[in-house]
Amino acid sequence: MQLSEIQFSDAVPIESYGPDFFRVGDERIAAPAVIFAEGAMVWEGLSDPAKIIELADRIDFILLGTGAELRHAPADFRAALEAAGIGVEVMKTASACRTYNVLVSEGRRVAAALLPAGEG
């Protein structure tokens, strides 16, 4: 799916996504991924809060995209992030991609931790 055009200052937007990838800054990133204003990285998924915690000094919260269906974040995953001062907002991956782009265009300190859009 191609996302609509928004003006971004220095932030990297999610340009598009598919069932097993995200396109960020003209680069195709395998899903799952963590995307933040300065870039993106492959992520191990809900068993790997450490990659997100590494961003604690650059973000205030994450948008957790849980795939095609809305699912709860595991309690230990949420607790690890909240202990590091990172809030968690859970939504479907498609919604998380769109919301990330809007918030990052506003200069918000946000990241998107995204499971494959086709999963669920």
PDB file of C-alpha atoms in Angstrom:
ATOM      1  CA  MET A   1       0.000   0.000   0.000  1.00  0.00           C
ATOM      2  CA  GLN A   2       1.321   3.450  -0.926  1.00  0.00           C
ATOM      3  CA  LEU A   3       0.884   6.096   1.779  1.00  0.00           C
ATOM      4  CA  SER A   4      -0.171   9.690   1.062  1.00  0.00           C
ATOM      5  CA  GLU A   5       2.284  12.571   0.859  1.00  0.00           C
ATOM      6  CA  ILE A   6       3.043  14.497   4.070  1.00  0.00           C
ATOM      7  CA  GLN A   7       5.769  17.086   4.595  1.00  0.00           C
ATOM      8  CA  PHE A   8       8.619  15.803   6.788  1.00  0.00           C
ATOM      9  CA  SER A   9      11.486  17.877   8.113  1.00  0.00           C
ATOM     10  CA  ASP A  10      14.398  15.622   9.054  1.00  0.00           C
ATOM     11  CA  ALA A  11      12.330  12.552   9.915  1.00  0.00           C
ATOM     12  CA  VAL A  12      12.228   9.368   7.868  1.00  0.00           C
ATOM     13  CA  PRO A  13       8.634   8.440   6.895  1.00  0.00           C
ATOM     14  CA  ILE A  14       7.179   5.037   6.163  1.00  0.00           C
ATOM     15  CA  GLU A  15       6.721   5.294   2.393  1.00  0.00           C
ATOM     16  CA  SER A  16       4.869   2.012   1.895  1.00  0.00           C
ATOM     17  CA  TYR A  17       4.383  -1.432   3.360  1.00  0.00           C
ATOM     18  CA  GLY A  18       3.362  -4.923   2.344  1.00  0.00           C
ATOM     19  CA  PRO A  19       2.644  -8.228   4.021  1.00  0.00           C
ATOM     20  CA  ASP A  20       6.311  -8.784   4.949  1.00  0.00           C
ATOM     21  CA  PHE A  21       8.171  -5.487   4.442  1.00  0.00           C
ATOM     22  CA  PHE A  22       8.251  -1.735   5.083  1.00  0.00           C
ATOM     23  CA  ARG A  23       9.779   0.828   2.710  1.00  0.00           C
ATOM     24  CA  VAL A  24      11.578   3.565   4.636  1.00  0.00           C
ATOM     25  CA  GLY A  25      13.743   6.202   2.962  1.00  0.00           C
ATOM     26  CA  ASP A  26      13.900   4.260  -0.316  1.00  0.00           C
ATOM     27  CA  GLU A  27      15.090   1.163   1.571  1.00  0.00           C
ATOM     28  CA  ARG A  28      13.076  -2.038   1.903  1.00  0.00           C
ATOM     29  CA  ILE A  29      13.164  -3.316   5.497  1.00  0.00           C
ATOM     30  CA  ALA A  30      12.110  -6.875   6.296  1.00  0.00           C
ATOM     31  CA  ALA A  31       9.314  -7.175   8.795  1.00  0.00           C
ATOM     32  CA  PRO A  32       9.203  -7.025  11.751  1.00  0.00           C
ATOM     33  CA  ALA A  33      10.911  -3.640  12.055  1.00  0.00           C
ATOM     34  CA  VAL A  34      11.382  -0.648  14.318  1.00  0.00           C
ATOM     35  CA  ILE A  35      11.109   2.681  12.518  1.00  0.00           C
ATOM     36  CA  PHE A  36      12.076   5.995  14.102  1.00  0.00           C
ATOM     37  CA  ALA A  37      12.821   9.536  12.927  1.00  0.00           C
ATOM     38  CA  GLU A  38      16.463   8.798  12.068  1.00  0.00           C
ATOM     39  CA  GLY A  39      15.979   5.441  10.360  1.00  0.00           C
ATOM     40  CA  ALA A  40      14.838   1.857  10.701  1.00  0.00           C
ATOM     41  CA  MET A  41      16.117  -1.526  11.826  1.00  0.00           C
ATOM     42  CA  VAL A  42      15.035  -5.122  11.619  1.00  0.00           C
ATOM     43  CA  TRP A  43      13.508  -6.268  14.893  1.00  0.00           C
ATOM     44  CA  GLU A  44      13.044  -9.710  16.438  1.00  0.00           C
ATOM     45  CA  GLY A  45       9.462  -8.956  17.463  1.00  0.00           C
ATOM     46  CA  LEU A  46       7.707  -9.039  20.818  1.00  0.00           C
ATOM     47  CA  SER A  47      10.470 -11.122  22.417  1.00  0.00           C
ATOM     48  CA  ASP A  48      12.952  -8.274  21.777  1.00  0.00           C
ATOM     49  CA  PRO A  49      12.208  -5.108  23.781  1.00  0.00           C
ATOM     50  CA  ALA A  50      15.964  -4.339  23.943  1.00  0.00           C
ATOM     51  CA  LYS A  51      16.128  -2.794  20.447  1.00  0.00           C
ATOM     52  CA  ILE A  52      13.354  -0.379  21.370  1.00  0.00           C
ATOM     53  CA  ILE A  53      14.862   0.396  24.773  1.00  0.00           C
ATOM     54  CA  GLU A  54      18.066   1.455  22.947  1.00  0.00           C
ATOM     55  CA  LEU A  55      15.994   4.359  21.581  1.00  0.00           C
ATOM     56  CA  ALA A  56      14.792   5.537  25.023  1.00  0.00           C
ATOM     57  CA  ASP A  57      16.738   8.799  24.859  1.00  0.00           C
ATOM     58  CA  ARG A  58      15.190   9.642  21.451  1.00  0.00           C
ATOM     59  CA  ILE A  59      11.546   8.604  21.843  1.00  0.00           C
ATOM     60  CA  ASP A  60       8.702   9.070  24.324  1.00  0.00           C
ATOM     61  CA  PHE A  61       6.498   6.221  23.110  1.00  0.00           C
ATOM     62  CA  ILE A  62       6.063   3.540  20.475  1.00  0.00           C
ATOM     63  CA  LEU A  63       3.195   2.661  18.237  1.00  0.00           C
ATOM     64  CA  LEU A  64       3.072  -1.118  18.369  1.00  0.00           C
ATOM     65  CA  GLY A  65       1.623  -2.502  15.142  1.00  0.00           C
ATOM     66  CA  THR A  66       0.349  -6.016  15.859  1.00  0.00           C
ATOM     67  CA  GLY A  67      -0.274  -7.153  12.269  1.00  0.00           C
ATOM     68  CA  ALA A  68      -3.632  -7.373  10.512  1.00  0.00           C
ATOM     69  CA  GLU A  69      -5.482  -7.865  13.803  1.00  0.00           C
ATOM     70  CA  LEU A  70      -5.340  -5.896  17.023  1.00  0.00           C
ATOM     71  CA  ARG A  71      -3.706  -7.934  19.801  1.00  0.00           C
ATOM     72  CA  HIS A  72      -2.548  -7.047  23.303  1.00  0.00           C
ATOM     73  CA  ALA A  73       1.138  -6.497  23.948  1.00  0.00           C
ATOM     74  CA  PRO A  74       2.605  -9.190  26.209  1.00  0.00           C
ATOM     75  CA  ALA A  75       2.763  -7.951  29.813  1.00  0.00           C
ATOM     76  CA  ASP A  76       6.542  -8.501  30.119  1.00  0.00           C
ATOM     77  CA  PHE A  77       7.200  -6.631  26.857  1.00  0.00           C
ATOM     78  CA  ARG A  78       5.059  -3.655  27.952  1.00  0.00           C
ATOM     79  CA  ALA A  79       6.594  -3.669  31.451  1.00  0.00           C
ATOM     80  CA  ALA A  80      10.161  -3.610  30.082  1.00  0.00           C
ATOM     81  CA  LEU A  81       9.391  -0.606  27.867  1.00  0.00           C
ATOM     82  CA  GLU A  82       7.494   1.275  30.546  1.00  0.00           C
ATOM     83  CA  ALA A  83      10.357   0.683  33.021  1.00  0.00           C
ATOM     84  CA  ALA A  84      12.616   2.406  30.470  1.00  0.00           C
ATOM     85  CA  GLY A  85      10.190   5.353  30.283  1.00  0.00           C
ATOM     86  CA  ILE A  86       8.698   4.387  26.918  1.00  0.00           C
ATOM     87  CA  GLY A  87       4.911   4.402  26.541  1.00  0.00           C
ATOM     88  CA  VAL A  88       3.166   1.837  24.344  1.00  0.00           C
ATOM     89  CA  GLU A  89       0.146   2.438  22.080  1.00  0.00           C
ATOM     90  CA  VAL A  90      -1.155  -0.743  20.450  1.00  0.00           C
ATOM     91  CA  MET A  91      -2.951  -0.794  17.081  1.00  0.00           C
ATOM     92  CA  LYS A  92      -3.109  -2.710  13.813  1.00  0.00           C
ATOM     93  CA  THR A  93       0.061  -2.355  11.727  1.00  0.00           C
ATOM     94  CA  ALA A  94      -1.653  -0.391   8.940  1.00  0.00           C
ATOM     95  CA  SER A  95      -2.958   2.125  11.480  1.00  0.00           C
ATOM     96  CA  ALA A  96       0.432   2.310  13.197  1.00  0.00           C
ATOM     97  CA  CYS A  97       2.132   3.168   9.867  1.00  0.00           C
ATOM     98  CA  ARG A  98      -0.300   5.985   9.130  1.00  0.00           C
ATOM     99  CA  THR A  99      -0.239   7.325  12.696  1.00  0.00           C
ATOM    100  CA  TYR A 100       3.568   7.220  12.822  1.00  0.00           C
ATOM    101  CA  ASN A 101       3.801   9.348   9.671  1.00  0.00           C
ATOM    102  CA  VAL A 102       1.406  11.960  11.041  1.00  0.00           C
ATOM    103  CA  LEU A 103       3.109  12.154  14.435  1.00  0.00           C
ATOM    104  CA  VAL A 104       6.669  12.218  13.111  1.00  0.00           C
ATOM    105  CA  SER A 105       5.672  14.971  10.642  1.00  0.00           C
ATOM    106  CA  GLU A 106       4.599  16.996  13.700  1.00  0.00           C
ATOM    107  CA  GLY A 107       8.032  16.500  15.256  1.00  0.00           C
ATOM    108  CA  ARG A 108       6.841  14.053  17.927  1.00  0.00           C
ATOM    109  CA  ARG A 109       9.390  11.731  19.554  1.00  0.00           C
ATOM    110  CA  VAL A 110       7.833   8.474  18.408  1.00  0.00           C
ATOM    111  CA  ALA A 111       8.861   5.132  16.944  1.00  0.00           C
ATOM    112  CA  ALA A 112       6.824   2.397  15.314  1.00  0.00           C
ATOM    113  CA  ALA A 113       7.516  -1.214  16.287  1.00  0.00           C
ATOM    114  CA  LEU A 114       5.788  -3.128  13.520  1.00  0.00           C
ATOM    115  CA  LEU A 115       4.904  -6.770  13.066  1.00  0.00           C
ATOM    116  CA  PRO A 116       4.187  -7.870   9.477  1.00  0.00           C
ATOM    117  CA  ALA A 117       1.060  -6.221   8.087  1.00  0.00           C
ATOM    118  CA  GLY A 118      -0.126  -9.546   6.656  1.00  0.00           C
ATOM    119  CA  GLU A 119       0.081 -11.378   9.989  1.00  0.00           C
ATOM    120  CA  GLY A 120      -2.859 -11.859  12.251  1.00  0.00           C
TER     121      GLY A 120
END
